[in-house]
Short mmCIF file of C-alpha atoms and ligand atoms in Angstrom, two decimals:
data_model
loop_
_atom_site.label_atom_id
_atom_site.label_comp_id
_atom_site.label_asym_id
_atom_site.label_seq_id
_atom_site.Cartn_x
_atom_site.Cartn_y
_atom_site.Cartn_z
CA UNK A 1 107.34 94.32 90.49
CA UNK A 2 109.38 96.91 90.12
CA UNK A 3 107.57 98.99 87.69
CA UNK A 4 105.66 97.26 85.32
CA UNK A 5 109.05 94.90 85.44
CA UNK A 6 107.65 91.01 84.85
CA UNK A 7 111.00 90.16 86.46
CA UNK A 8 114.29 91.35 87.67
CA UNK A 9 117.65 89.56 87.54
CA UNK A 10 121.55 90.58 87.36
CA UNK A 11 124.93 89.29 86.61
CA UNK A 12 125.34 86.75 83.98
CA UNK A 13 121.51 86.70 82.84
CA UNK A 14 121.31 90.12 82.42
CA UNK A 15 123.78 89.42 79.52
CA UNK A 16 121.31 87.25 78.14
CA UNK A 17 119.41 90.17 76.73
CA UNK A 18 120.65 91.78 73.93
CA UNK A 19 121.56 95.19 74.90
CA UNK A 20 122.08 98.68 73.08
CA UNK A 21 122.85 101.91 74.63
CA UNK A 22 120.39 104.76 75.47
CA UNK A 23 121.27 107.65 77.40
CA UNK A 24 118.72 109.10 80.19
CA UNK A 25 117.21 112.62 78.72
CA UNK A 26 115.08 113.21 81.91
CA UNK A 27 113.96 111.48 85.47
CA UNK A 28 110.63 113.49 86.83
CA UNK A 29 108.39 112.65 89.84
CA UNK A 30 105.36 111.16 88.70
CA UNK A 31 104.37 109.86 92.65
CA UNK A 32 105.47 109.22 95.47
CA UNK A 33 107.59 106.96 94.82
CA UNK A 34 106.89 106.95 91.34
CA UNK A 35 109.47 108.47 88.84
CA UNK A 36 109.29 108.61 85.07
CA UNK A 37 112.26 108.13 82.87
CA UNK A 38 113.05 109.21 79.31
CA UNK A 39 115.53 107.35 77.36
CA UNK A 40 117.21 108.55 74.22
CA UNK A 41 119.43 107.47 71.49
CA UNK A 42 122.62 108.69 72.10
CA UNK A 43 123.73 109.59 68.70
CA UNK A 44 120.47 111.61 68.74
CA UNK A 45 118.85 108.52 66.37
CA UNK A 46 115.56 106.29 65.90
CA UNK A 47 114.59 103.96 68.36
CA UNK A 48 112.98 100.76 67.36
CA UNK A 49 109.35 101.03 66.70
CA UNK A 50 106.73 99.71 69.47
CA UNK A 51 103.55 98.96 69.88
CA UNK A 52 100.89 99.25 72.98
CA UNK A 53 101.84 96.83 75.97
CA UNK A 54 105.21 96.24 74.80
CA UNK A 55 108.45 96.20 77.22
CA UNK A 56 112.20 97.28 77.12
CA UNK A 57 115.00 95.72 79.41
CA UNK A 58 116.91 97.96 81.25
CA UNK A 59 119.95 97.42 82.27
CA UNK A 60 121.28 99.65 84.72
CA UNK A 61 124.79 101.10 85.40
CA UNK A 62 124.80 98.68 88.38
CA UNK A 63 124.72 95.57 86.62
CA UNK A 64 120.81 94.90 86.82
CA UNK A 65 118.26 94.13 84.73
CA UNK A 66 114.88 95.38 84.70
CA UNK A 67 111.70 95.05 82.54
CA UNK A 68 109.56 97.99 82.13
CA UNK A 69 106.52 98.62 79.98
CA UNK A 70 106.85 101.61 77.43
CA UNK A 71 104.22 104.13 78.67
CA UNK A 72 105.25 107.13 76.41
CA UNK A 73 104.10 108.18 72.93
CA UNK A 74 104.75 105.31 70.67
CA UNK A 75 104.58 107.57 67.58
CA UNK A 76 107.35 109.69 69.22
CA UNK A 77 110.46 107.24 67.22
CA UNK A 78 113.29 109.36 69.69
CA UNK A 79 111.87 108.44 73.22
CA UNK A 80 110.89 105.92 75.40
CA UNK A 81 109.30 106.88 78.67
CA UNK A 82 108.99 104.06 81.58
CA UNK A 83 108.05 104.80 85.05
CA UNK A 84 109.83 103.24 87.99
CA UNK A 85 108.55 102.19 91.04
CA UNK A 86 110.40 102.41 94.46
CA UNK A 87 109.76 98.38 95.79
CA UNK A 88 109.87 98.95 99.67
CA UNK A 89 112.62 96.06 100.24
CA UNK A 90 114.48 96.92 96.68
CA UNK A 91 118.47 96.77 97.17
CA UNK A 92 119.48 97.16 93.70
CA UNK A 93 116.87 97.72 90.31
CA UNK A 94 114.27 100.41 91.88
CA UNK A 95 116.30 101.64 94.61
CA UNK A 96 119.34 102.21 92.42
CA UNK A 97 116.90 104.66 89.56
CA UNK A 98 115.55 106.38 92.45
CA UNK A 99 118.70 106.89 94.36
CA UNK A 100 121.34 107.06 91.45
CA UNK A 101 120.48 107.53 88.56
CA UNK A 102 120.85 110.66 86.94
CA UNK A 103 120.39 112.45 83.66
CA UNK A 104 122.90 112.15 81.23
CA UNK A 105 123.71 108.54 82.27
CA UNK A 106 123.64 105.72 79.73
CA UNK A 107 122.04 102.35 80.39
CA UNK A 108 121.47 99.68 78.35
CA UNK A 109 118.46 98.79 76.48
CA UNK A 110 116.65 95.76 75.44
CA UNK A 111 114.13 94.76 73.40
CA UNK A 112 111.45 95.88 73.04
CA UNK A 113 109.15 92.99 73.03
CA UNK A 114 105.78 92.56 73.20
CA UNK A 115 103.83 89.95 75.16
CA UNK A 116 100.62 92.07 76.00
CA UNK A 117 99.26 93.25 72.95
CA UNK A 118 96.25 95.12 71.83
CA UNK A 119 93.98 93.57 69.40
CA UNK A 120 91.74 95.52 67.86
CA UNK A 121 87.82 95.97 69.64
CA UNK A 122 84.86 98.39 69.52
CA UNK A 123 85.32 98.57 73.02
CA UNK A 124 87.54 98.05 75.53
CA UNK A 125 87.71 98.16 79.81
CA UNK A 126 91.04 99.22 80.83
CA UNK A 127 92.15 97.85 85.18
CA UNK A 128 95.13 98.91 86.86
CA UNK A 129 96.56 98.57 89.90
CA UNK A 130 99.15 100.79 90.99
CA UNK A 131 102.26 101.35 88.49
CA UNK A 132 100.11 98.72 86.32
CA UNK A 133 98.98 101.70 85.02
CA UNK A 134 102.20 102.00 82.56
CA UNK A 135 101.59 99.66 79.89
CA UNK A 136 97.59 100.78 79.37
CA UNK A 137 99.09 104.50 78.50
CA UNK A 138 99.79 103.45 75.16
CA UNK A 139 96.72 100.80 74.83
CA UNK A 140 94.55 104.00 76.24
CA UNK A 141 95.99 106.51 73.60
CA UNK A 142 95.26 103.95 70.92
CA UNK A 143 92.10 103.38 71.28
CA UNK A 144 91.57 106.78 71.93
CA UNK A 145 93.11 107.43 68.48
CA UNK A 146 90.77 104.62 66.63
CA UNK A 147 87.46 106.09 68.33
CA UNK A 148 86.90 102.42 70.04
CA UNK A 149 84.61 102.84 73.43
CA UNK A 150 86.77 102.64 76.36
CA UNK A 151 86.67 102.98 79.95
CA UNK A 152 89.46 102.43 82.68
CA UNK A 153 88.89 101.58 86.29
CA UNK A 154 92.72 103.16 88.25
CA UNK A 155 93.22 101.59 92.12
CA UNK A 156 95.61 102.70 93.92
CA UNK A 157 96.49 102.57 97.54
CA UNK A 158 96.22 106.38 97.88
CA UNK A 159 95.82 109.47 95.01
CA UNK A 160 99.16 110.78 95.80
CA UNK A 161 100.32 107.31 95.04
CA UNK A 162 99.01 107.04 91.83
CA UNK A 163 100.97 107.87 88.56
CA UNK A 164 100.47 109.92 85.39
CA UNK A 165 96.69 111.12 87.00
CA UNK A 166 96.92 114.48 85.28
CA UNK A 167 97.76 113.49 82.51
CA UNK A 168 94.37 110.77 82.00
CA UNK A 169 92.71 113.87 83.67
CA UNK A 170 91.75 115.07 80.01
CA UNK A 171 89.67 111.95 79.21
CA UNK A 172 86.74 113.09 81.54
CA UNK A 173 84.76 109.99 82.57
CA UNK A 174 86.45 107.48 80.54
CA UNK A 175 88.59 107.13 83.54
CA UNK A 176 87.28 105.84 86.87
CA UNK A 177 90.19 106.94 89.52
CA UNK A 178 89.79 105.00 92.85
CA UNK A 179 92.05 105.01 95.54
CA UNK A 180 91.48 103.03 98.01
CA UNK A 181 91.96 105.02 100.99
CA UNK A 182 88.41 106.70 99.44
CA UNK A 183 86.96 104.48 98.10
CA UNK A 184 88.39 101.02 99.37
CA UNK A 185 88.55 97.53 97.02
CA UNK A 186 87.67 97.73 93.31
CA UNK A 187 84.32 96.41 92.39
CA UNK A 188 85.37 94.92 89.44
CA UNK A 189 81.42 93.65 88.87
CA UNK A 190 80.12 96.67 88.88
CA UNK A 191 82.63 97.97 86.56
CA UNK A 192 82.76 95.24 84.07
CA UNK A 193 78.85 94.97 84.09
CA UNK A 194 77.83 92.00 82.06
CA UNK A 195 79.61 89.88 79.25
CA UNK A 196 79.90 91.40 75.81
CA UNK A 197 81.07 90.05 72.76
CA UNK A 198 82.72 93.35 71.62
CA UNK A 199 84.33 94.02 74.34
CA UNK A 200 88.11 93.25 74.98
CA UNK A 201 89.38 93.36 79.15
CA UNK A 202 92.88 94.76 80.04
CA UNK A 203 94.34 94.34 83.15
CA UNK A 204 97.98 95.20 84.92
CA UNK A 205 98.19 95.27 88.48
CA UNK A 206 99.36 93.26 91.48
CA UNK A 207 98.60 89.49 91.65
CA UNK A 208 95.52 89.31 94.30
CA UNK A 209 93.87 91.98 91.46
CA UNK A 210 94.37 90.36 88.53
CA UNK A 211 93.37 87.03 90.51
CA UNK A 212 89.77 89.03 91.26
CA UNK A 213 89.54 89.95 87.76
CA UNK A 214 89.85 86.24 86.38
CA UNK A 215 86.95 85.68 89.14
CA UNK A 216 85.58 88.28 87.90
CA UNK A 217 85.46 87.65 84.32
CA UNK A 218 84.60 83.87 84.48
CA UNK A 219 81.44 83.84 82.58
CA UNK A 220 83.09 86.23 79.84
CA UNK A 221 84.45 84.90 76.70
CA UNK A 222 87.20 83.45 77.28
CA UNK A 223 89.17 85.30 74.98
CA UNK A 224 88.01 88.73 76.58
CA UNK A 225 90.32 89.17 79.29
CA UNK A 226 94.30 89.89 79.18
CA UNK A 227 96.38 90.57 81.71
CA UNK A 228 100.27 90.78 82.36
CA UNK A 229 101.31 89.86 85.88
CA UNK A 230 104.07 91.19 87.42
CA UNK A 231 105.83 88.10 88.58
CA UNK A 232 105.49 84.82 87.94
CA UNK A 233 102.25 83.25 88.61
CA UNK A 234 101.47 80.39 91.14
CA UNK A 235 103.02 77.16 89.39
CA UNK A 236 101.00 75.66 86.58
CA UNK A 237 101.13 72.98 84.12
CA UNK A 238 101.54 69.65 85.18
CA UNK A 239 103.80 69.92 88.16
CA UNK A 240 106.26 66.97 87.79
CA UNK A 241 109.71 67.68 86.49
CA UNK A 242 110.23 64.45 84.05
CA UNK A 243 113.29 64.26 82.26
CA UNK A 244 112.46 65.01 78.21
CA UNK A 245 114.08 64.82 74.65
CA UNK A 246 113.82 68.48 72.22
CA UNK A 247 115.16 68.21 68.97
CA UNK A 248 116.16 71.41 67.78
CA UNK A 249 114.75 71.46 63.83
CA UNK A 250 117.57 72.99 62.36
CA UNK A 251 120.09 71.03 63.05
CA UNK A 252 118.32 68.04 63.49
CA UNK A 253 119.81 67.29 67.03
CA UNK A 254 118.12 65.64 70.00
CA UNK A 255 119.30 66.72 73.62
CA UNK A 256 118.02 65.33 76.90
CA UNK A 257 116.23 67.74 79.70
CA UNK A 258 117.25 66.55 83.10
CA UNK A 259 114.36 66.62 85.88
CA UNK A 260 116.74 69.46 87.14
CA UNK A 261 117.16 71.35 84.47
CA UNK A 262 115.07 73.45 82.34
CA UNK A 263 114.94 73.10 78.51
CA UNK A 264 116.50 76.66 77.94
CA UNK A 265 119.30 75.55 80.17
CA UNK A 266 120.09 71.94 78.33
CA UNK A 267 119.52 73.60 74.90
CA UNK A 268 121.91 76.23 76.46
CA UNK A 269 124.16 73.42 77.64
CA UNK A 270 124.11 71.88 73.82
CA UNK A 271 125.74 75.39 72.53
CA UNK A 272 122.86 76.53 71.15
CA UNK A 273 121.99 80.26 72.67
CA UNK A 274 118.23 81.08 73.03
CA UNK A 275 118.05 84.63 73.83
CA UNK A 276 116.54 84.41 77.69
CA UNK A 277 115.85 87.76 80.12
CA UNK A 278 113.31 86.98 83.12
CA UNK A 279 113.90 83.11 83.25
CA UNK A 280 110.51 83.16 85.00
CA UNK A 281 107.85 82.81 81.91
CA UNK A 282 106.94 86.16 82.43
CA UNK A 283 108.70 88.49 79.73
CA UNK A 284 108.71 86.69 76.76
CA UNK A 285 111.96 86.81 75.36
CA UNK A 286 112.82 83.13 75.14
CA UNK A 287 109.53 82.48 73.10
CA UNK A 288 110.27 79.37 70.78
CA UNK A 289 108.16 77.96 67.91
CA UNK A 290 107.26 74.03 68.31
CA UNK A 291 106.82 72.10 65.67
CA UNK A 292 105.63 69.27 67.15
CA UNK A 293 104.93 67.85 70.76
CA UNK A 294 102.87 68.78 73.76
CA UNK A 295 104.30 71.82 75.64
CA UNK A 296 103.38 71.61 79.35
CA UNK A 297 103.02 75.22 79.60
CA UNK A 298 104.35 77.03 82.55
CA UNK A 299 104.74 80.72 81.49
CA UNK A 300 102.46 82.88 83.29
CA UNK A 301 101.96 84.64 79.48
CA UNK A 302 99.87 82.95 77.68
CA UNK A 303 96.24 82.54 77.16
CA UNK A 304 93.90 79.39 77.76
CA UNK A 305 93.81 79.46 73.82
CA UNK A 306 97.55 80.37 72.91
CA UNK A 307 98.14 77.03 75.26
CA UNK A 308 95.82 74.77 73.58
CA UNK A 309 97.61 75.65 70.13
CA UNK A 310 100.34 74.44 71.14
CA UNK A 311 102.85 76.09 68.55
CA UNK A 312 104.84 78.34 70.80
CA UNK A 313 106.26 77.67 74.04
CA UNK A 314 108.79 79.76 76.88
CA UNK A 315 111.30 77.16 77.59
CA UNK A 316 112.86 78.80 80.51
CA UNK A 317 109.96 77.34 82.32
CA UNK A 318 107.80 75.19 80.31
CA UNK A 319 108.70 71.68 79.47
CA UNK A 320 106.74 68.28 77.37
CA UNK A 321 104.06 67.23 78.70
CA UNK A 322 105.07 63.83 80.27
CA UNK A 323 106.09 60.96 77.93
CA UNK A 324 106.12 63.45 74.98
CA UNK A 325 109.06 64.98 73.69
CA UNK A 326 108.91 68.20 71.95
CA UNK A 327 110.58 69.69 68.30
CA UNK A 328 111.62 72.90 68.58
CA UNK A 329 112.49 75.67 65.74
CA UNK A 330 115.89 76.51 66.80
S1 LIG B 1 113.21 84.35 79.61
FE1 LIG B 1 111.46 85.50 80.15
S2 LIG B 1 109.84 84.21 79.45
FE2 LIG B 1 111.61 83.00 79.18
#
């Protein structure tokens, strides 16, 4: 990912998100390869409100979209800072802020949304990996400001590589930093120590990490644990791509889902926008109440118990489960 960016696309999707303007107040070197970015109104206004673990999309003066987690001061309503990371074989997205974008520009902005939020705990253990640092910021400050019990565990392949260090340099112990040219592989046991009710598990970071933690956090409740993946995750659900009816509520219509088709596309199809970014299940955008059906969910979002309620569903991916057909709120 290219930040914390669940998912990058351009052209005609990027139009899918609904974009305003914000103007780039300042780029700064955070890492190598690592730059921050601090996006203002324009007009010198308020930007909407946000809350820990939300996202905006960017959409650059190239025509790309990007999702980035909003690792700033959420109480400061003029600013959003992201951080951008440099992907190795990026062409457009991460190449283009670190090559060409320049203070002063204007991009446009998206969102934000929130699909990784922090509930409230006594105590909380904070994982990155890498730029998955970016959306704990803002979970870290909070529960800093509410006096909860935290902790956070920072991998990274080397220190110079790892972002925003001086500035979680003030916590003292609270934060664990381990590169792992020092120190190698995160013990994730040792740091998690044994399951506690009061304690809540955040995690951002590349895939074979956040795979580790969900080993790692087996016996823990089950609603302990949250993570937000960087790209999609391996396929789940049920696999098979059955054709399906959706009824959209408000209209009272029923429209078919091919077996080659997603849902968002045939509602799309039917003239009835859903507002989409990612089209992978991982940003959140196309969320959709469902009022009745089974959703075979596909996002790589939700939790074990957000699935087995059943009311919400990302229909860019997901689908009914087979021989069901699903009614949605649109
Ligand atoms: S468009 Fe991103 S989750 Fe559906």
């Amino acid at each position: 990912m290219s930040s914390v960016a669940p998912a990058q696309q351009s052209g005609p999707v990027a139009e899918q998100a609904s974009a305003s303007t914000a103007r780039v107040a300042e780029i700064r070197r955070q890492a190598d390869g690592v730059v921050g970015i601090v996006l203002t109104d324009p007009a010198g206004g308020r930007l909407p409100d946000w809350a820990p673990g939300a996202h905006i999309d960017l959409v650059l003066p190239d025509g790309t979209t990007r999702q980035y987690s909003l690792c700033g001061d959420r109480w400061d309503a003029h600013a959003y800072r992201v951080a951008v990371l440099r992907e190795p074989s990026s062409r457009g997205g991460s190449a283009y802020v670190h090559d060409s974008l320049r203070e002063g520009d204007l991009v446009g902005l998206g969102g934000p949304r929130n699909s990784f939020p922090l509930v409230p705990a006594p105590r909380y253990l904070f994982v990155a990996g890498g730029i998955g640092i970016t959306p704990l910021l803002p979970m870290i400050a909070q529960a800093d400001m509410v006096g909860a019990d935290w902790t956070l565990l920072y991998g990274g392949r080397s220190r110079n590589s790892m972002a925003f260090l001086d500035e979680l340099g003030r916590h003292g112990d609270r934060v664990r930093v381990a590169p792992q040219d020092e120190t190698g592989l995160l013990d994730l046991p040792a740091f998690l120590g044994t399951p506690r009710e009061d304690t809540r598990i955040y995690a951002c970071g590349p895939a074979p990490l956040l795979d580790a933690l969900a080993d790692a956090t087996a016996d823990w409740p089950s609603t302990s644990a949250r993570t937000e993946r960087f790209v999609a995750r391996e396929r789940s659900g049920s696999g098979s791509d059955s054709s399906f009816e959706v009824t959209l509520a408000r209209s009272g219509r029923t429209i078919s889902v091919g077996r080659d088709e997603t849902a968002l596309e045939a509602i799309g199809a039917a003239g009835v926008d859903v507002l989409s970014s990612c089209r992978q299940g991982t940003c959140g955008t196309c969320e959709t109440t469902v009022l009745e059906g089974r959703p075979d969910h596909r996002d790589s979002i939700l939790d074990d118990d957000d699935r087995q309620a059943g009311d919400c569903m990302y229909p860019c991916v997901s689908r009914a489960v087979p021989g069901d057909r699903l009614v949605l709120d649109l």
